[in-house]
Amino acid sequence: MPESKEPQRKTLDERNQMSDLERLRHSTAHVLATAICRLWPDAQFAAGPPVENGFYYDVDLEHRISPDDFEKIEAEMKKVVKENQTFERMIVGRDEAMEMAQKGRLAAEMERGTPSHFKIDLLNDIPEDEEISIFKNGEFWDLCAGPHVGRTGNCKAYKLMSVASAFYKGDAANPQLQRVYGTAFKNKTELGEHLERLEEAKQRDHRKLGKELDLFHIDEAVGQGLVLWKPNGAVIRQELQNFIGEHLDRQGYSQVFTPHIGKLDLYRTSGHFPYYADSQFPPIAEREAMKALSDEGCSCGELSNKLESGEVAGFMLKPMNCPHHIKIFQSNHHSYRDLPVRLAEFGTVYRWEQSGELGGMTRVRGFTQDDAHIFCTEEQVKDEIMGCLELVKIVLGTLGMDDYRVRVGLRDPDSTKYVGDSEKWDRAEQALREAASTLGTDFAEEPGEAAFYGPKIDFVVKDVIGREWQLGTVQVDYNLPERFGLEYVGADNSSHRPVMIHRAPFGSMERFVGVLIEHFAGKFPIWLSPEQVRILPISEKFVDDADVVYEKLREAGIRVTCDKADEKVGAKIRLAQLDRIPYMLIIGAKEQESNQVSIRHRDRGDEGSMPVDEFTNRIVEEVRSRSL
RNA sequence: GCCACUGUAGCUCAGGGGUAGAGCAAUUCACUCGUAAUGAAUAGGUCGUCGGUUCAAUUCCGACCAGUGGCUCCA
């Protein structure tokens, strides 16, 4: 989520490239600060940059700003705008600026008893050779590189959106500030349109639709971030799995099944335990060992130490499927003639995500990856990656998801978290780059986005509120084959180390379906619709006729129901529309007479009538072709 | 994990120191109906959990659990 990251210090050049809208938003942030300053003169301000769709300003303040305060703050902002103050840029010397800050004059309308301490800190961050500028609007002076619009009167279309918490400079070791978010546009019309879009977005939130359409449920008693797929959601998931399954066959994959747990030693070998213990569910200790330890009066802390050191044996809920697949690969001898070996599994994994991170289906603690591991020779890497990318493209194309970006995740040269030697990393990164360039889509190389074991290509989409989610992923791994000592016999009759590729076109079923719900706003294409056709008899008199049609559709493999409720057809249609049923079949006297069905589509409305068999053929074809 | 807010019927929400209310859904009855809501009746809740204050707590306070918005994190 790059837009949520603390902005890097921008160079003056970069700042001057700010778009008009960004300028306006940044200026509106100053108007906000001015207003807050007037209402709470002891407020201490940190940074107030423009962000996507708006701006924020970080403020340290005894008073807890709540949405109830927004009206008051906005009223004060309105006054500042009405005063139509000029934004005035003033270049000052470092000492002069420091003196102002010491007197509390920065990000304030007057000198105060306490220094503007965040501004002092920011001042110290400014490189020696850069000039220091103060922006003034009225009596509000702020340390700021700008740029700004001409006058506060230009900021006339804004709205405060929310107040949240943020660590100063994005560092959890720093104090937490109150971050007031606002949105701002050129004029009231554009602001109105933006607010309308947000309202629409709220309507397609997968958490709301998931409840309304009975797709999934997360229950307190089961646990945070553990998704219960209800029958309707399960249909969608199963259809997606079938869809992928067909392509697995086509691409030469072998499907496997593996258990949900594995011994701690397995993960010691893979390097995930105890290295990543914080992001896993706690280990499961063996009963005998637990009993012996408790007889000895061993504390929980000691137990966990002994689990970590290996003195006590235990199991772990699998945080990934790779070690299991590796063990399947290792259970046979392999010649170069066997490669690539492609093992696929819809494998459920468990990860201990921080509680504050969980939400809906997109960030959970137990999820099923449409996972596969490819074991191949170094020469095969590029082709295999291209095959994986092809699959991701088929998946996203079939679903009409073209609004994604491709990210090639490379290692961060300054970090030490990566495993394996750098020559292998270089080769892997190069292979990914080459494969990505055949994709026909723009991609961005992002240092620091690699997994600890290898570089990767991710497909990232945005949800309705603009948050980015990683879906499909293809990752090269030179590390696990090393750790597990994987081998194959080459043409030279000596043993070689295979390369591993991890890949998941959906990423996780949970996240993917969550994103899919929002993508379609609940109106799934017919092949994914939990209920494809609903028959609506006009009155009880036509229930028998409806039953005949129902049976025919069922036999053709269509997911169909019949609404026999004692209601007018208008009410039944309304209900079916709310349930986003693709096709409604209306059956009354006319249809009985002509032996036809009347068709209503959820978007296209009344489509006239035709014989049942003709309709059945049409639906079956629509499902088979997975048309959108 | 951190900060803030929220938790009342299956769902959406109102209320508030004296053990609760609406709409929709559900059930029953009447109506037998033509492309987004027929009418009436009935039933439904330990007011998230556990403690504290109080004659009295769903309401006030605290802790915990869960959700939401951010931050940090994300093999």
XYZ file of C-alpha atoms (C1' of nucleotides) in Angstrom:
703
model
C 0.000 0.000 0.000
C 2.400 2.683 -1.111
C 0.081 5.654 -0.605
C -0.221 4.852 3.074
C 3.509 4.765 3.596
C 5.145 7.703 5.215
C 6.198 9.906 2.314
C 9.888 9.926 1.673
C 11.510 13.310 1.897
C 10.962 14.849 -1.486
C 13.559 16.864 -3.289
C 12.629 20.396 -4.252
C 12.399 19.328 -7.878
C 9.918 16.625 -7.025
C 7.914 19.053 -4.968
C 7.707 21.539 -7.787
C 6.270 18.791 -9.953
C 3.269 18.546 -7.662
C 0.093 18.664 -9.702
C -2.335 21.542 -9.300
C -4.663 19.308 -7.383
C -1.903 18.172 -5.038
C -0.981 21.796 -4.395
C -4.585 22.570 -3.604
C -4.800 19.631 -1.247
C -1.595 20.526 0.477
C -2.826 24.089 0.898
C -6.091 22.792 2.300
C -4.028 20.880 4.849
C -2.574 24.231 5.928
C -6.075 25.666 6.174
C -6.989 22.699 8.368
C -3.954 23.294 10.561
C -4.829 26.977 10.845
C -8.336 26.085 11.976
C -7.163 23.495 14.501
C -4.635 25.994 15.770
C -7.346 28.545 16.432
C -9.531 26.037 18.223
C -6.718 24.407 20.209
C -3.723 26.769 20.368
C -1.554 24.178 22.117
C -1.707 21.858 19.070
C 1.665 20.612 17.843
C 1.824 19.784 14.151
C 4.069 17.306 12.385
C 3.514 16.783 8.638
C 0.572 17.541 6.379
C 1.091 16.221 2.837
C -1.363 15.643 0.014
C -2.377 12.021 -0.494
C -4.545 10.182 -2.978
C -7.929 11.937 -3.026
C -7.027 14.392 -0.317
C -4.650 15.296 2.426
C -3.973 14.827 6.105
C -2.263 16.686 8.868
C -0.670 14.962 11.845
C -1.270 16.723 15.108
C -0.335 16.104 18.709
C -3.073 17.403 20.944
C -4.390 16.649 24.424
C -7.952 16.946 23.160
C -9.024 13.809 21.290
C -10.406 14.952 17.983
C -13.514 13.010 17.096
C -15.802 13.159 14.064
C -18.118 15.196 16.290
C -15.526 17.973 16.134
C -15.470 18.027 12.334
C -18.369 20.444 12.010
C -16.645 22.893 14.319
C -13.293 22.536 12.551
C -14.827 22.848 9.101
C -16.652 26.000 10.208
C -13.322 27.456 11.322
C -11.722 26.375 8.035
C -14.510 28.170 6.212
C -13.560 31.383 7.993
C -9.918 30.966 6.995
C -10.961 30.396 3.388
C -13.233 33.418 3.507
C -10.392 35.582 4.826
C -8.740 34.701 1.508
C -5.245 34.898 2.949
C -2.282 34.899 0.578
C 0.094 31.952 0.768
C 3.398 33.701 1.066
C 6.758 31.984 0.699
C 9.580 33.306 2.854
C 13.172 32.103 2.743
C 14.855 32.163 6.121
C 18.213 31.185 7.516
C 18.556 27.975 9.460
C 19.157 29.832 12.726
C 16.217 32.097 12.195
C 13.925 29.164 11.490
C 15.226 27.389 14.551
C 14.555 30.416 16.666
C 10.959 30.579 15.453
C 10.543 26.905 16.223
C 12.013 27.344 19.696
C 9.489 30.092 20.391
C 6.675 27.843 19.222
C 6.022 30.182 16.326
C 5.997 27.468 13.633
C 2.725 25.797 12.736
C 1.065 28.417 14.898
C -0.498 31.858 14.696
C 1.631 33.340 17.466
C 4.578 32.608 19.697
C 3.811 30.037 22.309
C 5.252 28.891 25.607
C 6.332 25.558 24.157
C 8.618 25.017 21.180
C 7.232 23.592 17.933
C 9.164 20.415 18.662
C 8.192 18.348 15.608
C 9.184 21.267 13.414
C 12.545 21.425 15.179
C 13.036 17.786 14.370
C 11.949 18.240 10.746
C 14.222 21.233 10.483
C 17.159 19.089 11.516
C 16.307 16.666 8.713
C 16.659 19.305 6.015
C 19.981 18.883 4.205
C 22.562 21.620 4.723
C 22.511 22.756 1.102
C 18.744 23.113 0.860
C 17.108 26.432 1.511
C 14.574 26.679 4.272
C 11.205 28.133 3.492
C 8.357 29.264 5.697
C 4.876 29.479 4.235
C 2.544 32.060 5.735
C -1.173 32.314 5.353
C -2.356 35.174 7.544
C -0.728 34.775 10.902
C -0.277 31.027 10.459
C 3.387 30.343 9.800
C 4.567 26.882 8.920
C 7.857 25.273 8.046
C 7.055 24.042 4.586
C 8.759 23.508 1.247
C 5.489 24.099 -0.569
C 4.331 24.572 -3.192
C 0.968 26.146 -2.521
C -1.933 27.715 -4.329
C -2.154 31.501 -4.307
C -4.776 32.095 -1.654
C -6.803 30.268 0.961
C -9.844 31.324 -1.037
C -8.876 28.703 -3.639
C -9.615 25.947 -1.119
C -13.334 25.908 -1.284
C -14.289 22.263 -1.824
C -13.114 20.081 1.037
C -14.473 17.758 3.654
C -12.931 16.175 6.711
C -13.215 12.421 6.406
C -11.795 10.668 9.414
C -9.390 10.864 12.250
C -6.955 8.068 12.867
C -3.708 7.431 14.603
C -0.267 7.368 13.087
C 3.219 7.034 14.453
C 5.395 10.091 13.978
C 7.525 9.425 10.894
C 5.867 6.029 10.619
C 8.092 4.518 13.273
C 6.386 2.445 15.956
C 8.998 3.626 18.449
C 7.811 7.232 18.043
C 4.783 8.767 19.758
C 1.420 8.385 18.106
C -0.212 11.432 16.607
C -3.771 12.133 15.594
C -4.046 12.098 11.837
C -6.958 14.117 10.492
C -7.845 13.027 6.959
C -9.681 15.248 4.548
C -10.562 15.252 0.897
C -10.364 18.264 -1.387
C -11.182 19.030 -4.990
C -11.103 21.940 -7.391
C -14.770 22.657 -6.943
C -17.874 21.502 -5.114
C -19.095 19.514 -8.119
C -15.989 17.334 -8.217
C -16.080 16.953 -4.461
C -19.698 15.849 -4.698
C -18.827 13.303 -7.364
C -16.028 11.942 -5.235
C -18.289 11.575 -2.203
C -20.844 9.838 -4.386
C -18.190 7.387 -5.607
C -17.280 6.647 -2.007
C -20.914 5.991 -1.210
C -21.162 3.601 -4.161
C -17.985 1.917 -3.078
C -19.443 1.335 0.356
C -22.359 -0.433 -1.266
C -20.054 -2.981 -2.864
C -17.873 -3.619 0.161
C -17.342 -7.372 0.280
C -18.069 -7.488 4.007
C -21.495 -5.958 3.465
C -22.290 -8.032 0.380
C -20.852 -11.166 1.968
C -23.497 -10.858 4.641
C -26.342 -9.824 2.364
C -25.681 -12.561 -0.169
C -24.907 -15.175 2.486
C -21.446 -15.897 1.127
C -19.326 -16.175 4.248
C -19.361 -15.655 7.974
C -16.680 -14.924 10.518
C -17.691 -15.992 13.980
C -16.257 -14.727 17.235
C -16.505 -18.171 18.728
C -14.399 -19.671 15.943
C -11.772 -16.976 15.986
C -10.572 -13.778 14.401
C -9.659 -14.019 10.767
C -11.015 -17.534 10.329
C -13.501 -17.615 7.501
C -16.566 -19.852 7.421
C -17.648 -20.304 3.810
C -21.422 -20.530 3.645
C -23.126 -22.576 0.914
C -23.358 -19.652 -1.514
C -19.732 -18.666 -1.037
C -18.661 -22.284 -1.304
C -20.247 -22.524 -4.754
C -18.169 -19.611 -5.971
C -15.004 -21.068 -4.500
C -15.699 -24.497 -5.954
C -16.345 -23.036 -9.409
C -13.078 -21.136 -9.247
C -11.244 -24.277 -8.185
C -12.780 -26.215 -11.054
C -11.754 -23.472 -13.425
C -8.152 -23.535 -12.228
C -8.218 -27.323 -12.177
C -8.910 -27.448 -15.904
C -5.899 -25.289 -16.584
C -3.700 -27.309 -14.245
C -4.390 -30.378 -16.338
C -3.650 -28.447 -19.499
C -0.361 -27.138 -18.157
C 0.927 -30.466 -16.931
C 0.476 -30.109 -13.184
C -0.063 -33.004 -10.788
C -2.517 -32.417 -7.968
C -1.586 -33.537 -4.463
C -3.063 -33.365 -0.972
C -1.121 -32.730 2.216
C -2.017 -32.393 5.922
C -2.524 -29.105 7.774
C 0.316 -29.670 10.212
C 3.936 -30.729 10.140
C 6.702 -31.343 12.648
C 8.610 -28.387 14.020
C 11.773 -29.941 12.622
C 10.345 -29.667 9.130
C 10.105 -25.911 9.608
C 13.520 -25.755 11.239
C 14.851 -27.182 8.009
C 12.847 -24.759 5.904
C 13.999 -21.907 8.113
C 10.513 -20.756 9.097
C 10.839 -21.818 12.717
C 11.782 -20.202 14.984
C 12.794 -17.443 12.542
C 9.191 -16.420 11.810
C 7.623 -17.686 15.039
C 5.875 -14.355 15.655
C 3.764 -14.683 12.562
C 2.727 -18.263 13.136
C 0.224 -19.884 15.431
C 2.045 -21.154 18.520
C 3.519 -24.656 18.167
C 1.577 -27.689 19.280
C 3.596 -29.642 21.837
C 3.265 -33.413 22.134
C 1.058 -34.535 25.006
C 3.714 -36.738 26.658
C 6.261 -33.976 26.577
C 3.787 -31.432 27.959
C 2.897 -33.747 30.823
C 6.501 -34.477 31.699
C 7.292 -30.779 31.689
C 4.321 -29.819 33.801
C 5.290 -32.561 36.299
C 8.681 -30.905 36.488
C 6.964 -27.588 37.149
C 8.128 -26.126 33.880
C 6.672 -22.689 33.088
C 5.116 -21.722 29.813
C 8.131 -19.616 28.992
C 10.461 -22.549 29.533
C 8.217 -24.749 27.428
C 8.361 -22.323 24.570
C 12.135 -22.114 24.919
C 12.418 -25.864 24.807
C 10.163 -26.036 21.760
C 12.337 -23.470 20.102
C 15.596 -25.198 20.928
C 14.274 -28.546 19.839
C 14.514 -30.190 23.254
C 10.800 -30.770 23.126
C 9.135 -32.090 19.988
C 6.027 -30.521 18.558
C 3.992 -29.715 15.494
C 3.061 -26.565 13.729
C 0.028 -25.484 11.734
C 1.554 -25.077 8.321
C 2.236 -21.458 7.396
C 2.885 -22.534 3.811
C 2.677 -25.643 1.697
C 6.202 -25.745 0.322
C 7.855 -28.119 2.817
C 5.151 -30.736 2.297
C 5.481 -30.514 -1.468
C 9.243 -30.689 -1.170
C 8.914 -33.914 0.790
C 6.712 -35.345 -1.965
C 9.372 -34.405 -4.508
C 12.085 -35.939 -2.348
C 10.239 -39.218 -1.930
C 11.350 -40.212 -5.424
C 14.620 -40.097 -7.244
C 14.471 -37.684 -10.129
C 16.291 -37.595 -13.407
C 16.544 -34.456 -15.494
C 14.128 -36.221 -17.823
C 11.387 -35.960 -15.130
C 11.689 -32.219 -14.777
C 9.863 -30.005 -14.413
C 7.829 -31.618 -11.649
C 4.783 -29.463 -10.986
C 2.867 -30.174 -7.772
C -0.389 -28.316 -7.183
C -2.705 -28.192 -4.197
C -5.439 -25.972 -2.817
C -3.554 -25.868 0.455
C -4.848 -24.200 3.580
C -2.254 -22.351 5.617
C -2.332 -20.481 8.909
C -0.521 -17.294 9.774
C -0.690 -15.200 12.908
C -1.484 -11.802 11.471
C -1.608 -8.940 13.938
C -5.137 -8.457 15.233
C -5.325 -4.876 13.980
C -4.610 -6.049 10.458
C -7.455 -8.468 10.082
C -10.471 -7.565 8.062
C -13.147 -9.301 6.065
C -11.811 -11.860 3.619
C -8.822 -9.869 2.439
C -6.632 -10.264 5.514
C -7.210 -13.437 7.493
C -5.400 -15.957 9.667
C -6.355 -19.134 7.849
C -6.517 -19.189 4.090
C -6.344 -21.512 1.159
C -3.767 -20.876 -1.500
C -4.237 -22.179 -5.015
C -0.667 -23.203 -4.583
C 1.831 -25.050 -6.736
C 5.533 -25.725 -6.635
C 7.551 -26.337 -9.722
C 10.862 -28.130 -9.441
C 12.948 -27.514 -12.536
C 16.429 -27.005 -13.907
C 18.004 -23.591 -14.047
C 17.492 -23.533 -17.822
C 13.772 -24.200 -17.441
C 13.137 -21.352 -15.003
C 12.258 -18.713 -17.537
C 9.819 -20.881 -19.503
C 8.158 -22.071 -16.337
C 7.723 -18.525 -15.075
C 6.210 -17.572 -18.388
C 3.798 -20.483 -18.082
C 2.796 -19.239 -14.623
C 2.274 -15.708 -15.868
C 0.176 -17.082 -18.703
C -2.078 -18.786 -16.175
C -2.492 -15.614 -14.142
C -3.395 -13.749 -17.300
C -6.003 -16.355 -18.232
C -7.516 -16.132 -14.775
C -7.709 -12.361 -14.631
C -8.819 -12.143 -18.263
C -11.676 -14.611 -17.805
C -12.940 -12.558 -14.881
C -12.573 -9.255 -16.686
C -10.153 -7.956 -14.106
C -7.900 -5.713 -16.139
C -7.296 -3.061 -13.524
C -4.200 -4.525 -11.934
C -0.554 -3.678 -11.792
C 2.436 -5.967 -12.024
C 5.181 -5.675 -9.476
C 8.546 -7.346 -9.782
C 9.718 -7.656 -6.188
C 13.481 -7.498 -5.850
C 15.648 -7.667 -2.781
C 16.469 -4.601 -0.773
C 20.238 -4.261 -1.144
C 20.557 -2.833 2.374
C 18.670 -5.546 4.217
C 20.077 -8.715 5.727
C 16.808 -10.625 5.980
C 17.382 -12.505 2.730
C 18.709 -16.024 2.578
C 20.998 -17.416 -0.117
C 23.973 -16.000 -1.984
C 23.724 -12.927 -4.110
C 24.810 -14.478 -7.422
C 21.806 -16.754 -7.334
C 19.606 -13.809 -6.454
C 20.965 -11.925 -9.431
C 20.184 -14.808 -11.757
C 16.675 -15.233 -10.344
C 15.923 -11.527 -10.576
C 17.095 -11.489 -14.157
C 14.905 -14.463 -15.063
C 11.858 -12.716 -13.589
C 12.612 -9.499 -15.359
C 12.864 -11.277 -18.689
C 9.658 -13.207 -18.135
C 7.795 -10.085 -17.021
C 8.864 -8.229 -20.121
C 7.106 -10.842 -22.275
C 3.863 -10.125 -20.443
C 2.798 -7.262 -22.666
C 1.868 -5.210 -19.618
C 3.854 -2.532 -17.868
C 5.550 -3.660 -14.719
C 7.389 -1.919 -11.931
C 10.524 -3.195 -10.283
C 10.315 -2.689 -6.545
C 13.377 -3.263 -4.399
C 12.545 -4.546 -0.931
C 9.370 -6.317 -2.046
C 11.006 -9.728 -2.461
C 10.267 -12.647 -0.176
C 13.095 -13.569 2.143
C 13.834 -16.648 0.034
C 13.633 -15.223 -3.463
C 12.398 -12.542 -5.842
C 8.828 -12.556 -7.129
C 6.256 -11.179 -9.530
C 2.990 -10.050 -7.959
C -0.300 -9.050 -9.465
C -1.790 -6.298 -7.357
C -5.367 -5.022 -7.553
C -7.175 -2.251 -5.719
C -10.274 -2.737 -3.619
C -13.219 -0.353 -3.513
C -11.589 1.998 -1.060
C -8.349 2.123 -2.986
C -6.385 -0.285 -0.831
C -4.036 -2.505 -2.772
C -4.118 -6.264 -2.433
C -1.623 -8.735 -3.734
C -3.394 -11.547 -5.535
C -1.512 -13.729 -7.977
C 2.128 -14.341 -7.285
C 5.063 -16.150 -8.904
C 8.205 -16.562 -6.831
C 11.582 -18.035 -7.619
C 13.290 -19.886 -4.813
C 16.940 -20.919 -4.799
C 16.891 -21.227 -1.048
C 14.605 -24.096 -0.057
C 16.186 -26.559 -2.522
C 19.464 -25.790 -0.773
C 18.106 -26.142 2.734
C 16.374 -29.424 1.941
C 19.249 -30.663 -0.191
C 17.085 -31.344 -3.250
C 18.736 -33.192 -6.112
C 18.173 -34.602 -9.544
C 20.448 -36.617 -11.777
C 21.559 -34.716 -14.844
C 22.471 -35.902 -18.332
C 26.069 -35.985 -17.118
C 25.099 -38.661 -14.575
C 25.978 -36.419 -11.662
C 23.614 -34.807 -9.207
C 22.335 -31.258 -9.551
C 20.225 -28.916 -7.500
C 16.790 -28.067 -8.924
C 15.266 -24.592 -8.733
C 11.868 -24.173 -7.120
C 9.102 -21.875 -8.278
C 6.166 -21.051 -6.010
C 3.065 -19.807 -7.715
C -0.548 -18.993 -6.913
C -2.673 -17.335 -9.604
C -5.435 -16.337 -7.142
C -3.117 -15.866 -4.204
C -5.619 -17.033 -1.641
C -9.194 -18.112 -2.235
C -10.388 -15.900 0.606
C -8.722 -12.729 -0.572
C -9.512 -13.434 -4.203
C -13.204 -13.997 -3.589
C -13.280 -10.897 -1.375
C -11.856 -8.820 -4.186
C -14.099 -10.571 -6.707
C -17.234 -9.690 -4.724
C -16.273 -6.025 -4.945
C -15.192 -6.309 -8.549
C -18.611 -7.608 -9.579
C -20.521 -5.709 -6.873
C -22.139 -9.053 -6.066
C -23.357 -9.530 -9.659
C -21.271 -12.568 -10.474
C -21.153 -13.878 -14.030
C -23.555 -16.734 -14.386
C -20.950 -19.497 -14.114
C -19.999 -18.205 -10.658
C -23.473 -17.288 -9.443
C -24.532 -19.407 -6.486
C -28.091 -19.257 -7.835
C -28.217 -18.981 -11.608
C -31.923 -19.008 -12.292
C -34.952 -18.347 -10.108
C -38.412 -19.357 -11.261
C -41.229 -17.040 -10.246
C -44.738 -18.468 -10.638
C -47.284 -15.671 -10.829
C -49.557 -17.391 -8.349
C -50.039 -20.746 -6.663
C -51.969 -21.905 -9.692
C -48.769 -22.093 -11.712
C -46.548 -23.853 -9.219
C -46.951 -27.171 -11.018
C -45.849 -25.632 -14.300
C -42.930 -24.045 -12.515
C -41.917 -27.436 -11.131
C -41.700 -28.879 -14.626
C -39.377 -26.092 -15.733
C -37.392 -26.468 -12.514
C -36.745 -30.150 -13.167
C -35.610 -29.503 -16.723
C -33.087 -26.900 -15.654
C -31.841 -29.064 -12.816
C -31.248 -31.933 -15.164
C -29.212 -29.614 -17.345
C -27.007 -28.882 -14.335
C -28.266 -25.364 -13.697
C -28.382 -24.042 -10.134
C -32.057 -23.128 -10.016
C -34.656 -22.431 -7.324
C -38.362 -21.719 -7.377
C -39.938 -18.929 -5.335
C -43.252 -20.402 -4.252
C -43.902 -17.694 -1.679
C -47.427 -16.347 -1.429
C -46.404 -12.983 -2.863
C -47.091 -10.827 -5.889
C -44.622 -11.277 -8.728
C -43.354 -7.733 -8.189
C -42.231 -8.638 -4.696
C -40.579 -11.820 -5.915
C -38.712 -9.893 -8.588
C -37.555 -7.351 -6.070
C -36.173 -10.100 -3.857
C -34.448 -11.831 -6.776
C -32.921 -8.520 -7.850
C -31.595 -7.907 -4.345
C -30.132 -11.407 -4.397
C -28.439 -10.544 -7.736
C -29.908 -13.605 -9.465
C -28.842 -13.425 -13.145
C -32.049 -14.850 -14.640
C -35.646 -14.834 -13.459
C -38.217 -16.973 -15.222
C -41.784 -15.809 -14.891
C -44.502 -18.369 -15.327
C -48.211 -17.531 -15.499
C -51.244 -18.110 -17.675
C -49.560 -16.848 -20.849
C -46.620 -19.183 -20.455
C -48.851 -22.112 -19.525
C -50.825 -21.457 -22.682
C -47.835 -21.110 -25.028
C -45.620 -23.615 -23.211
C -42.852 -21.029 -22.890
C -41.042 -19.129 -20.148
C -40.727 -15.355 -19.770
C -37.190 -14.249 -19.100
C -36.054 -11.343 -16.991
C -32.362 -10.580 -16.668
C -31.092 -8.751 -13.565
C -29.544 -5.968 -15.668
C -31.250 -6.167 -19.037
C -34.794 -6.509 -17.674
C -37.633 -8.165 -19.593
C -36.231 -10.258 -22.452
C -39.484 -11.712 -23.772
C -40.319 -15.398 -23.836
C -39.069 -18.616 -25.435
C -39.490 -22.370 -25.020
C -37.770 -23.835 -21.938
C -35.401 -25.980 -23.967
C -34.158 -23.015 -25.921
C -33.564 -21.082 -22.720
C -31.808 -24.076 -21.165
C -29.431 -24.389 -24.092
C -28.651 -20.722 -23.939
C -27.868 -20.821 -20.201
C -25.800 -23.986 -20.458
C -23.697 -22.394 -23.166
C -23.301 -19.209 -21.167
C -22.054 -21.206 -18.195
C -19.772 -23.411 -20.250
C -18.085 -20.487 -21.954
C -17.738 -18.650 -18.639
C -18.951 -15.519 -20.338
C -18.977 -12.313 -18.396
C 0.572 -5.052 18.677
C -0.580 0.604 19.008
C -4.314 4.981 18.838
C -9.473 6.264 18.225
C -14.500 4.901 17.669
C -18.310 1.087 17.937
C -21.049 -3.520 20.019
C -29.230 -3.346 21.593
C -34.036 -9.061 17.893
C -31.693 -13.102 12.056
C -30.554 -7.992 9.342
C -30.513 -2.326 9.482
C -30.892 0.850 13.475
C -33.501 4.165 17.554
C -33.416 4.607 22.913
C -31.570 5.129 27.743
C -29.845 4.470 36.090
C -36.132 1.700 37.541
C -34.787 -5.383 33.434
C -36.473 -2.438 26.074
C -38.547 -0.174 20.684
C -39.146 0.479 14.941
C -38.616 -1.281 9.905
C -37.268 -5.561 7.133
C -36.900 -10.940 7.591
C -39.679 -15.240 10.129
C -44.583 -17.750 11.394
C -50.080 -17.811 10.673
C -54.472 -16.060 8.141
C -56.896 -13.560 4.076
C -55.976 -12.257 -1.053
C -54.482 -15.831 -6.386
C -52.033 -11.440 -8.146
C -47.820 -9.992 -14.797
C -41.706 -7.433 -14.340
C -38.316 -3.825 -7.786
C -42.375 -4.223 -1.685
C -50.855 -6.785 -0.804
C -52.973 -6.420 4.052
C -53.607 -8.144 9.055
C -52.141 -10.907 13.285
C -48.331 -13.557 16.031
C -43.698 -14.657 17.737
C -38.726 -13.055 18.597
C -33.670 -9.917 22.957
C -29.357 -12.204 29.994
C -28.890 -4.796 25.437
C -20.751 -8.483 23.361
C -18.451 -11.071 28.107
C -16.793 -10.669 33.120
C -16.143 -7.556 37.218
C -17.028 -2.707 40.008
C -20.177 1.579 41.749
C -25.501 1.820 43.191
C -31.445 0.305 46.837
C -31.424 -0.677 41.439
C -26.913 -1.323 35.607
C -28.618 -2.825 29.305
C -27.449 2.525 30.559
C -22.012 4.950 34.689
C -16.692 2.964 35.525
C -12.826 -0.926 34.539
C -10.884 -5.208 32.201
C -11.439 -8.559 28.368
C -13.556 -10.221 23.542
C -15.029 -8.733 18.709
C -15.838 -5.161 14.672
C -14.518 -0.433 12.012
C -10.831 3.514 10.489
C -5.760 4.381 10.528
C -0.483 3.273 11.998
C 3.174 -0.633 12.322
C 3.532 -5.460 10.007
C 2.514 -8.936 5.918
C 7.339 -15.681 4.383
